[in-house]
Amino acid sequence: MASHLHKAASFDIVEALNQRILILDGAMGTMIQQFKLQEEDYRGSRFSGHATPLKNNNEILCLTRPEIIKQIHLQYLEAGADIIETNTFNATTISQEDFGLQQYVTEINRAAARLGREAIAQVMAADPSRKRYVAGSIGPLNRTLSISRDVNDPGKREVTWEQVKNAYREQVAALVEGGVDLLLAETTFDTLNLKAALYAIEEHFEELGYRLPVMASGTITDASGRTLTGQTTEAFWISISHAPLLSVGLNCALGPKELRPYIEELAHIAPIYISCFPNAGLPDPLSATGFPETPESLAPQLKEWAELGWLNIVGGCCGTTPVHIAALANAVKDLPPRKVPELPRRTQFSGLEAYRLELGFTVIGERTNITGSPKFSKLVLAGDFDGALGVARQQVEGGANLIDINMDEGMLDSRAAMVKFLNLIAAEPDISRVPVMIDSSRWSVLEAGLQCIQGKGIVNSISLKEGEEKFKDHARLVRRYGAAVIVMAFDEQGQADNLARRKEICGRAYRILTEEVGFPPEDIVFDPNILTVATGLEEHSNYAVDFIAAVRWIKENLPYARVSGGVSNISFSFRGNNVVREAMHAAFLYHAINAGLDMGIINAGQLTVYEEIPKDLLELVEDVLLNRRPDATERLVEFAEQFKSAAKVEV
């Protein structure tokens, strides 16, 4: 997406990573504790009259006790660190607001970067044998976009996505101005916060005209193997895989024993460099550092991981010291780095859990669409979001692999409703385990939705309706938010309603997205328009045939692209007659899937099995769908009269 940006000189770290395992430093907080600093140390003369206590606000020491921070950097460099992290873990306006120091954030970050640079310059002057790097540390914030602190209001958030993104943007700008070589977004317990950070980083690089290498690191919080906000390791990786990262890794919360299976998994699924900096075990108040792992016990464990080919960058987090890092550097110094695997292109999404399209036909639950479900519409318009969540839950329990959420209704603030519903879903792991398709005809609603999902979802949809420039702008933003995209077969001349127009529009959109925008083809999903048949109009008779032919053409001519559609549209002429409609859906899907249809928006749990459709009904339905005889519609209408539902069930 941003291949036009120049790369900073610090990208020479790639050469080093291809030759050896690089050593990251250890804990900053653990080292600061050893100085036994008091309130006056944090305040210095500059903040002596500050209204809020500043003890344990480690970042302010960059201004009040810079010599201590520089000394810690020097100790880690002398221990063998190739990369040192700035003392800026909480140096954002949001985190510093707790101390009343938000106006000093830019100064803190610049100063922190300079201290790192000075320490490296000092060490390099004595030993220029290899280059060392300063990584700007970007922490997770003390506010989360995915969790409410109010148990009585699970949809409430203390911060907005825009506030988080802007806070990170200010920090990133100051770190880059201060002279960091890399950026390290670390200790991620909420992937949505990290996505906002990565968005801010890309936005800033775009403004600068060049980019720095970016590292990202998540935190598995306990034995469940998930982040605090519920994501698995694979879901975490998929959620951020859109970003042009140097490395991905895991750090903090766990020691090496507990972290081992998750690093192994990440090493096999991520086609970029892998970093790991565990804690020195789980907290132990009886240990000198508060953690049990000694240098002698930690280093051999991480050495084994290196021997197994899992590591490119390794260091320590809470409880580790320069002695730990020296032991670690010595342990892996002669071991080859992990070889970055070449993995096949995959279409994959994530909620709390990962979902790969290669597992079979993908069912997208349609009942959380206000325009298509009277029941869902009534619940949302009445403000009954608990009831609306029940509809989403039914779709997932009925077998939906993803759920389509649409709030486009004239009587509703669609943007606010989308945000509220997505935030409520985030508190329901039995629903949020599946990825989300954000569905709207309005870009503002789509964007608001993208700012609420920590996983990798799908935007439904964009098109060439308003011309190429707007199409490209929206596609770039979808990509920056980390989502896949549905592209409707619609252009400046209108909707494609025959095979030739479907080919023309889909081919043009694919070329623009892959060649001009840099959108990965495996994240492009075409919707070539499932249109209603059996309307009585002859020009509509070939709609299903043309759609199926378009699916086959896309799969043969647009490599890696996927195809989807709203299946219930096909049978709209028979609304109120569920027997005929469900038979039409099953038969249509049978032929479309054989042609290559990857996914469909359908009512999960209410899909008839093709082989179980009565033969006489199947013949009549396929006559209509495949346009096999001129009187097909008339014959199906006649037959349908006997199957009219005795009572209409609201769904």
XYZ file of C-alpha atoms in Angstrom:
651
model
C 0.000 0.000 0.000
C 2.792 2.431 0.872
C 5.527 1.025 -1.334
C 6.127 4.519 -2.725
C 7.662 5.583 0.602
C 11.435 5.630 0.941
C 13.023 3.443 3.580
C 15.170 4.964 6.321
C 18.837 3.969 6.653
C 17.923 1.862 9.698
C 16.436 -0.756 7.372
C 19.994 -2.072 7.248
C 18.840 -4.010 10.315
C 17.426 -6.524 7.807
C 20.989 -7.467 6.808
C 21.894 -8.080 10.432
C 18.715 -10.109 11.018
C 19.549 -12.365 8.095
C 22.976 -13.080 9.584
C 22.340 -13.565 13.297
C 19.860 -13.437 16.151
C 19.666 -9.862 17.431
C 19.562 -9.085 21.139
C 16.945 -6.748 22.566
C 17.481 -5.168 25.963
C 15.708 -6.148 29.193
C 13.369 -4.438 31.637
C 13.525 -0.694 32.189
C 11.175 -0.673 35.198
C 13.092 -3.410 37.019
C 16.311 -1.428 36.637
C 14.752 1.841 37.764
C 13.468 0.097 40.923
C 17.043 -0.759 41.857
C 17.816 2.941 42.241
C 15.174 3.177 45.012
C 14.025 6.581 43.783
C 11.776 8.772 45.911
C 9.103 11.318 45.026
C 11.672 14.132 44.854
C 13.746 12.185 42.308
C 10.766 11.974 39.968
C 9.859 15.623 40.470
C 13.319 17.139 40.250
C 13.426 20.900 40.622
C 11.305 21.380 37.525
C 8.170 19.685 38.913
C 8.723 20.346 42.612
C 5.382 22.122 42.924
C 3.379 19.766 40.713
C -0.080 19.028 42.135
C -0.101 15.271 41.444
C 2.323 12.708 42.947
C 4.833 11.591 40.289
C 6.507 8.610 41.936
C 6.561 5.556 39.609
C 5.930 7.701 36.541
C 9.126 6.352 35.017
C 8.838 8.321 31.788
C 9.242 11.689 33.511
C 12.738 10.580 34.556
C 13.794 11.289 30.967
C 13.484 14.941 31.978
C 14.237 14.914 35.708
C 16.892 12.160 36.044
C 18.138 11.580 32.484
C 21.510 10.306 33.710
C 19.807 7.263 35.289
C 18.015 6.353 32.056
C 21.201 6.760 30.030
C 23.116 4.634 32.535
C 20.549 1.822 32.167
C 20.843 2.009 28.364
C 24.628 1.771 28.646
C 24.410 -1.258 30.910
C 22.239 -3.111 28.404
C 24.466 -2.143 25.486
C 27.549 -3.308 27.350
C 25.715 -6.589 28.107
C 25.413 -7.204 24.368
C 22.115 -5.628 23.334
C 21.793 -4.761 19.651
C 18.516 -2.903 20.228
C 17.648 -0.709 23.196
C 14.170 0.589 23.930
C 13.417 4.168 24.861
C 11.921 4.870 28.279
C 8.569 5.841 26.740
C 6.245 2.917 27.504
C 3.611 5.263 28.985
C 4.661 8.450 27.211
C 1.318 9.246 25.580
C -1.134 12.002 26.401
C -3.719 9.416 27.505
C -1.399 7.659 29.972
C 0.293 10.829 31.222
C -3.059 12.453 31.916
C -3.148 10.401 35.137
C -0.158 12.454 36.320
C -1.291 15.769 34.843
C 1.729 15.783 32.514
C 0.075 15.309 29.121
C 1.468 18.608 27.829
C 5.025 17.278 28.260
C 4.593 14.150 26.122
C 6.377 15.465 23.048
C 9.307 16.674 25.137
C 9.541 13.357 27.040
C 9.625 11.295 23.852
C 12.199 13.504 22.152
C 14.390 13.432 25.247
C 14.056 9.653 25.576
C 15.095 9.121 21.966
C 18.091 11.419 22.402
C 19.209 9.537 25.536
C 19.156 6.295 23.576
C 21.108 7.880 20.741
C 23.719 9.265 23.124
C 24.187 5.886 24.802
C 24.652 4.159 21.454
C 27.086 6.819 20.241
C 29.157 6.310 23.391
C 29.281 2.520 22.990
C 29.889 2.669 19.242
C 32.847 4.995 19.785
C 34.494 2.318 21.925
C 33.306 -0.673 19.856
C 32.237 0.092 16.272
C 32.256 -3.610 15.290
C 28.485 -3.728 14.868
C 25.652 -1.253 14.620
C 23.215 -0.785 17.499
C 19.654 0.535 17.223
C 17.276 2.656 19.273
C 13.690 1.404 19.252
C 10.968 3.845 20.263
C 8.867 2.019 22.858
C 5.115 2.431 22.315
C 3.060 0.912 25.128
C -0.525 -0.358 25.188
C -2.130 2.596 27.075
C -4.039 2.483 30.341
C -7.351 2.680 28.447
C -8.735 0.062 26.089
C -10.932 0.332 23.015
C -12.306 -3.211 23.328
C -13.351 -3.488 26.978
C -15.675 -1.476 29.198
C -14.630 -0.834 32.785
C -18.313 -0.486 33.682
C -19.802 -3.960 34.271
C -23.276 -2.441 33.999
C -22.579 -0.918 30.568
C -20.485 -3.295 28.432
C -20.795 -1.031 25.389
C -19.244 1.977 27.139
C -15.709 3.098 26.234
C -13.501 5.572 28.098
C -11.722 6.659 24.928
C -12.566 6.853 21.252
C -10.534 5.338 18.446
C -9.696 8.838 17.226
C -8.347 9.843 20.648
C -6.168 6.727 20.820
C -4.888 7.172 17.277
C -4.070 10.844 17.887
C -2.265 10.051 21.147
C -0.094 7.514 19.371
C 0.478 9.895 16.457
C 1.869 12.556 18.797
C 4.162 10.028 20.463
C 5.404 8.590 17.165
C 6.135 12.030 15.735
C 8.229 12.967 18.779
C 10.137 9.669 18.818
C 11.019 10.040 15.142
C 12.051 13.673 15.674
C 14.219 12.543 18.574
C 16.111 10.135 16.309
C 14.893 6.577 16.927
C 15.866 3.932 14.365
C 12.839 1.678 14.861
C 9.387 1.783 16.419
C 8.295 -0.988 18.790
C 4.589 -1.225 19.671
C 4.708 -3.644 22.578
C 2.828 -5.446 25.338
C -0.404 -5.395 23.344
C -3.316 -6.718 25.380
C -5.955 -5.059 23.160
C -5.326 -5.538 19.451
C -7.647 -2.630 18.604
C -5.334 -0.255 20.477
C -2.427 -1.696 18.489
C -4.323 -1.286 15.214
C -4.870 2.371 16.103
C -1.131 2.711 16.803
C -0.224 1.081 13.488
C -2.708 3.356 11.705
C -1.093 6.400 13.362
C 2.372 5.168 12.400
C 1.410 4.717 8.732
C -0.306 8.104 8.719
C 2.855 9.724 10.058
C 5.137 7.932 7.604
C 2.878 9.104 4.790
C 3.370 12.682 5.942
C 7.152 12.232 6.334
C 7.595 10.569 2.950
C 9.726 7.780 4.425
C 9.288 4.893 6.852
C 11.187 3.313 9.729
C 11.144 -0.396 10.545
C 8.216 -1.233 12.850
C 8.089 -4.081 15.358
C 4.857 -5.249 17.021
C 4.542 -7.437 20.088
C 1.476 -8.875 21.782
C 0.888 -10.189 25.282
C -0.672 -13.537 26.114
C -2.025 -12.928 29.583
C -2.631 -16.373 31.062
C -2.849 -20.116 30.532
C -5.859 -19.685 28.217
C -3.379 -18.673 25.524
C -5.251 -15.473 24.761
C -4.723 -11.748 25.063
C -6.603 -9.854 27.759
C -9.273 -8.951 25.185
C -9.685 -12.614 24.225
C -7.758 -13.160 21.010
C -5.744 -16.274 20.257
C -2.165 -15.915 18.997
C -3.201 -16.647 15.412
C -6.131 -14.218 15.550
C -3.793 -11.551 16.921
C -1.358 -12.068 14.038
C -4.077 -12.050 11.369
C -5.505 -8.825 12.826
C -2.245 -6.920 12.299
C -0.886 -8.765 9.269
C -1.935 -5.890 6.982
C 0.745 -3.625 8.427
C 4.217 -3.553 6.829
C 6.005 -4.869 9.904
C 9.646 -5.798 10.377
C 8.736 -8.294 13.085
C 5.947 -9.646 15.228
C 6.383 -11.212 18.635
C 5.184 -11.782 22.154
C 6.360 -10.264 25.417
C 5.484 -9.700 29.079
C 2.900 -11.381 31.379
C 4.393 -14.867 31.073
C 7.790 -16.442 31.579
C 9.476 -18.646 28.974
C 7.897 -21.879 30.208
C 4.381 -20.516 29.758
C 5.102 -18.552 26.570
C 6.780 -21.390 24.697
C 3.800 -22.867 22.726
C 2.657 -19.456 21.543
C 6.070 -18.423 20.239
C 6.308 -21.757 18.456
C 2.920 -21.147 16.827
C 3.799 -17.601 15.800
C 7.098 -18.749 14.298
C 5.181 -21.059 11.955
C 2.382 -18.705 10.844
C 4.073 -15.306 10.418
C 6.119 -14.714 7.249
C 8.186 -11.964 8.913
C 10.860 -11.868 11.636
C 9.888 -13.111 15.113
C 10.736 -11.385 18.385
C 10.340 -12.629 21.918
C 11.069 -10.952 25.232
C 9.442 -12.873 28.086
C 9.288 -11.939 31.722
C 11.737 -13.642 34.057
C 8.973 -16.088 34.961
C 5.709 -15.400 36.753
C 5.824 -12.815 39.583
C 7.455 -14.070 42.776
C 7.575 -11.579 45.671
C 10.334 -13.615 47.367
C 12.802 -13.101 44.499
C 15.213 -10.158 44.488
C 13.765 -8.778 41.223
C 10.231 -9.965 41.957
C 10.608 -12.750 39.371
C 12.099 -16.258 39.735
C 14.104 -16.809 36.534
C 17.823 -16.168 36.985
C 20.174 -15.443 34.080
C 21.379 -19.038 34.381
C 17.853 -20.483 34.125
C 16.418 -18.077 31.518
C 19.172 -18.206 28.908
C 19.143 -21.985 28.267
C 15.393 -21.975 27.680
C 15.587 -19.251 25.062
C 18.684 -20.892 23.584
C 16.592 -23.999 22.960
C 13.993 -21.925 21.111
C 16.770 -20.503 18.955
C 18.067 -24.005 18.269
C 14.553 -24.994 17.183
C 14.567 -22.133 14.667
C 11.917 -19.928 16.260
C 13.796 -16.682 16.951
C 15.145 -13.638 15.134
C 15.116 -11.094 17.976
C 15.272 -12.054 21.639
C 15.436 -10.110 24.879
C 13.764 -9.777 28.254
C 10.798 -8.032 29.834
C 9.796 -7.597 33.503
C 12.334 -8.927 35.991
C 15.235 -9.155 33.522
C 18.451 -7.189 33.983
C 21.694 -6.607 32.062
C 23.002 -9.833 33.623
C 20.094 -11.757 32.061
C 20.748 -10.088 28.696
C 24.483 -10.855 28.846
C 23.720 -14.534 29.516
C 21.193 -14.559 26.706
C 23.542 -12.887 24.218
C 26.237 -15.409 25.053
C 23.810 -18.343 24.738
C 22.601 -17.543 21.199
C 25.693 -15.875 19.733
C 26.670 -18.814 17.542
C 23.173 -19.940 16.573
C 21.633 -19.163 13.172
C 18.551 -16.951 13.027
C 15.135 -18.323 12.132
C 14.562 -18.479 8.405
C 11.491 -16.464 7.467
C 9.065 -18.932 5.868
C 7.522 -18.372 2.457
C 3.848 -19.064 3.042
C 1.113 -19.361 0.410
C -1.353 -16.523 -0.022
C -4.347 -17.133 2.231
C -7.675 -15.421 2.664
C -8.088 -15.276 6.416
C -10.077 -13.254 8.904
C -10.278 -13.031 12.664
C -12.590 -12.260 15.511
C -11.336 -13.599 18.819
C -10.388 -16.680 16.805
C -8.868 -17.154 13.366
C -10.882 -18.153 10.327
C -9.415 -19.326 7.012
C -11.492 -19.504 3.866
C -9.744 -22.646 2.693
C -11.720 -24.633 5.248
C -14.741 -24.764 2.896
C -17.707 -22.640 1.852
C -18.090 -19.681 4.173
C -21.494 -18.893 5.635
C -22.058 -15.218 6.442
C -25.042 -14.793 8.761
C -27.521 -12.297 7.284
C -30.008 -11.829 10.132
C -28.105 -8.961 11.816
C -29.001 -6.791 8.827
C -31.652 -4.211 9.626
C -32.730 -3.971 5.984
C -33.237 -7.722 5.584
C -34.560 -8.936 8.931
C -37.842 -7.492 10.264
C -37.173 -9.054 13.650
C -33.693 -7.509 13.983
C -35.012 -4.178 12.694
C -37.794 -4.029 15.303
C -35.372 -4.845 18.112
C -32.827 -2.196 17.123
C -35.430 0.502 16.461
C -36.919 -0.233 19.887
C -33.477 0.117 21.471
C -33.484 -3.539 22.525
C -29.837 -4.279 21.873
C -29.900 -7.301 24.188
C -32.488 -8.822 21.895
C -30.413 -7.833 18.861
C -27.424 -9.615 20.391
C -29.627 -12.682 20.674
C -30.132 -12.612 16.887
C -26.364 -12.447 16.363
C -25.871 -15.319 18.778
C -28.450 -17.429 16.927
C -26.575 -16.860 13.663
C -23.269 -18.008 15.172
C -24.884 -20.995 16.887
C -26.584 -21.819 13.571
C -23.216 -22.167 11.872
C -22.316 -18.686 10.611
C -18.569 -18.327 10.066
C -18.923 -14.544 9.955
C -21.830 -12.216 10.670
C -22.965 -9.347 8.435
C -24.028 -6.261 10.396
C -26.030 -3.517 8.700
C -27.689 -0.560 10.433
C -28.825 1.419 7.360
C -32.254 2.664 8.376
C -33.692 6.166 7.878
C -35.202 6.270 11.369
C -31.859 5.474 13.002
C -28.519 7.153 13.658
C -26.808 4.354 11.725
C -23.291 5.324 12.740
C -24.093 5.415 16.467
C -26.067 2.159 16.225
C -23.195 0.395 14.437
C -20.683 1.543 17.074
C -22.948 0.561 19.969
C -23.744 -2.872 18.567
C -20.115 -3.698 17.728
C -18.979 -2.566 21.176
C -21.633 -4.756 22.779
C -20.619 -7.731 20.636
C -17.020 -7.291 21.854
C -18.267 -8.167 25.363
C -19.863 -11.419 24.133
C -17.086 -13.918 23.351
C -19.527 -16.512 22.016
C -20.422 -13.995 19.266
C -17.174 -12.062 18.864
C -15.182 -15.239 18.301
C -16.264 -14.986 14.635
C -15.145 -12.191 12.284
C -17.471 -9.327 11.388
C -18.625 -8.050 8.009
C -19.417 -4.338 8.343
C -22.204 -3.586 5.881
C -23.386 -0.123 4.871
C -23.974 2.037 1.824
C -22.422 4.980 3.708
C -18.665 5.323 4.089
C -18.967 7.131 7.453
C -20.766 4.103 8.912
C -18.235 1.666 7.450
C -15.347 3.667 8.899
C -16.996 3.938 12.319
C -17.385 0.166 12.301
C -13.763 -0.393 11.353
C -12.753 1.631 14.402
C -14.578 -0.838 16.686
C -13.304 -4.287 15.652
C -10.031 -5.664 16.981
C -10.077 -8.555 14.517
C -9.714 -8.592 10.746
C -13.152 -8.138 9.244
C -14.618 -7.399 5.818
C -16.049 -4.133 4.538
C -19.288 -4.551 2.573
C -18.803 -2.704 0.287
C -17.019 -0.310 -2.022
C -17.518 0.168 -5.764
C -16.565 2.284 -8.756
C -19.970 3.986 -8.630
C -18.427 7.361 -7.705
C -15.346 6.988 -9.909
C -11.818 5.688 -9.564
C -10.368 8.279 -7.188
C -12.952 7.766 -4.447
C -12.728 4.005 -4.994
C -8.948 4.099 -4.488
C -9.209 6.401 -1.451
C -11.677 4.078 0.259
C -9.656 0.984 -0.621
C -6.486 2.512 0.859
C -8.309 3.308 4.085
C -9.862 -0.158 4.305
C -6.362 -1.567 3.961
C -4.927 0.775 6.590
C -7.637 -0.320 9.008
C -6.652 -3.928 8.325
C -9.809 -5.276 6.690
C -10.638 -7.214 3.552
C -13.108 -5.651 1.116
C -16.164 -6.621 -0.867
C -16.248 -4.939 -4.268
C -19.665 -4.636 -5.859
C -20.006 -5.014 -9.630
C -21.144 -1.407 -9.966
C -19.468 1.467 -11.794
C -20.158 4.978 -13.048
C -22.683 3.586 -15.573
C -24.598 1.584 -12.949
C -25.028 -1.978 -11.771
C -23.717 -4.888 -13.822
C -26.674 -7.011 -14.891
C -25.133 -9.247 -17.543
C -21.990 -11.318 -17.891
C -20.051 -8.862 -20.053
C -20.579 -5.973 -17.619
C -19.633 -8.153 -14.638
C -16.371 -9.128 -16.328
C -15.636 -5.533 -17.311
C -16.204 -4.026 -13.857
C -14.588 -6.803 -11.805
C -11.548 -6.932 -14.089
C -11.100 -3.151 -13.919
C -11.523 -3.044 -10.120
C -9.035 -5.899 -9.655
C -6.415 -4.138 -11.776
C -6.841 -0.847 -9.878
C -6.694 -2.519 -6.474
C -3.717 -4.777 -7.145
C -1.645 -2.501 -9.389
C -2.429 1.015 -8.156
C -3.476 0.575 -4.522
C -1.357 -2.460 -3.622
C -4.324 -4.305 -2.124
C -3.558 -8.001 -1.605
C -5.640 -9.989 -4.102
C -6.534 -12.592 -1.466
C -8.328 -9.833 0.489
C -10.462 -8.777 -2.486
C -13.948 -10.309 -2.484
C -16.123 -9.626 -5.514
C -19.898 -9.488 -5.325
C -21.038 -9.787 -8.959
C -24.662 -9.064 -7.979
C -27.103 -11.858 -7.251
C -30.270 -10.462 -8.826
C -33.842 -11.654 -8.559
C -35.112 -14.205 -11.076
C -38.692 -15.290 -11.873
C -39.925 -11.703 -11.972
C -41.966 -12.224 -15.143
C -39.568 -10.042 -17.144
C -37.707 -11.928 -19.846
C -34.535 -9.840 -19.457
C -34.195 -11.152 -15.895
C -34.320 -14.819 -16.908
C -30.549 -15.214 -17.300
C -29.542 -13.436 -14.079
C -28.587 -16.619 -12.195
C -26.829 -18.118 -15.214
C -24.807 -14.950 -15.708
C -23.885 -14.746 -12.026
C -22.627 -18.336 -12.002
C -20.655 -17.713 -15.214
C -19.185 -14.548 -13.658
C -18.066 -16.532 -10.599
C -16.288 -19.024 -12.838
C -14.670 -16.217 -14.871
C -13.409 -14.402 -11.747
C -11.869 -17.578 -10.338
C -10.147 -18.323 -13.662
C -8.950 -14.787 -14.484
C -8.438 -12.811 -11.257
C -5.863 -14.785 -9.238
C -6.537 -15.255 -5.497
C -9.681 -13.074 -5.526
C -12.740 -14.418 -3.732
C -16.438 -14.249 -4.633
C -19.474 -13.643 -2.439
C -23.117 -12.663 -2.788
C -26.380 -12.050 -0.981
C -28.102 -15.352 -1.689
C -31.645 -14.447 -0.611
C -31.885 -11.848 -3.413
C -32.265 -14.679 -5.952
C -35.657 -15.761 -4.591
C -37.222 -12.422 -3.721
C -40.115 -13.023 -6.162
C -41.303 -15.769 -3.797
C -41.094 -13.843 -0.516
C -43.506 -15.352 1.979
C -43.049 -18.833 0.532
C -40.175 -20.263 2.532
C -40.345 -23.752 1.034
C -39.706 -22.485 -2.490
C -37.231 -19.835 -1.388
C -35.092 -22.270 0.575
C -35.125 -24.745 -2.309
C -34.007 -21.952 -4.656
C -31.211 -20.939 -2.274
C -29.927 -24.503 -1.928
C -30.032 -25.200 -5.675
C -28.469 -21.864 -6.545
C -25.671 -22.382 -4.026
C -25.039 -25.896 -5.343
C -24.298 -24.566 -8.836
C -22.551 -21.364 -7.698
C -20.244 -23.207 -5.283
C -19.323 -25.667 -8.027
C -18.383 -22.649 -10.153
C -16.178 -21.306 -7.322
C -18.388 -19.206 -5.037
C -16.419 -18.858 -1.787
C -18.944 -17.312 0.557
C -22.537 -16.231 0.751
C -24.704 -14.046 2.947
C -27.504 -16.378 4.071
C -29.680 -17.147 7.068
C -27.375 -19.463 8.983
C -29.105 -22.543 10.289
C -31.948 -22.408 7.754
C -30.275 -23.818 4.673
C -31.911 -26.740 2.892
C -29.621 -29.554 1.757
C -29.572 -29.760 -2.054
C -29.936 -33.529 -2.098
C -33.043 -33.318 0.100
C -35.043 -31.031 -2.196
C -38.038 -32.961 -3.605
C -37.207 -33.951 -7.186
C -40.265 -32.293 -8.742
C -39.559 -29.010 -6.927
C -35.847 -29.206 -7.755
C -36.566 -29.604 -11.466
C -38.848 -26.579 -11.495
C -36.383 -24.482 -9.460
C -33.439 -25.387 -11.691
C -35.486 -24.668 -14.799
C -35.810 -21.106 -13.495
C -32.249 -20.714 -12.186
C -30.564 -22.203 -15.241
C -33.081 -20.628 -17.671
C -33.797 -24.015 -19.274
C -37.250 -23.292 -20.715
C -39.306 -20.192 -21.538
C -42.258 -21.150 -19.300
C -40.050 -21.952 -16.273
C -41.312 -19.065 -14.136
C -44.953 -19.776 -14.859
C -44.558 -23.446 -13.959
C -42.743 -22.685 -10.669
C -45.356 -20.084 -9.692
C -48.128 -22.619 -10.246
C -46.313 -25.247 -8.212
C -45.487 -22.731 -5.480
C -49.138 -22.041 -4.719
C -49.441 -25.376 -2.880
C -46.387 -24.607 -0.716
C -47.391 -21.142 0.467
C -46.584 -20.899 4.133
C -49.625 -21.259 6.312
C -48.097 -18.659 8.564
C -45.301 -16.263 7.868
C -42.486 -16.634 10.343
C -40.675 -13.392 11.089
C -36.901 -13.786 10.804
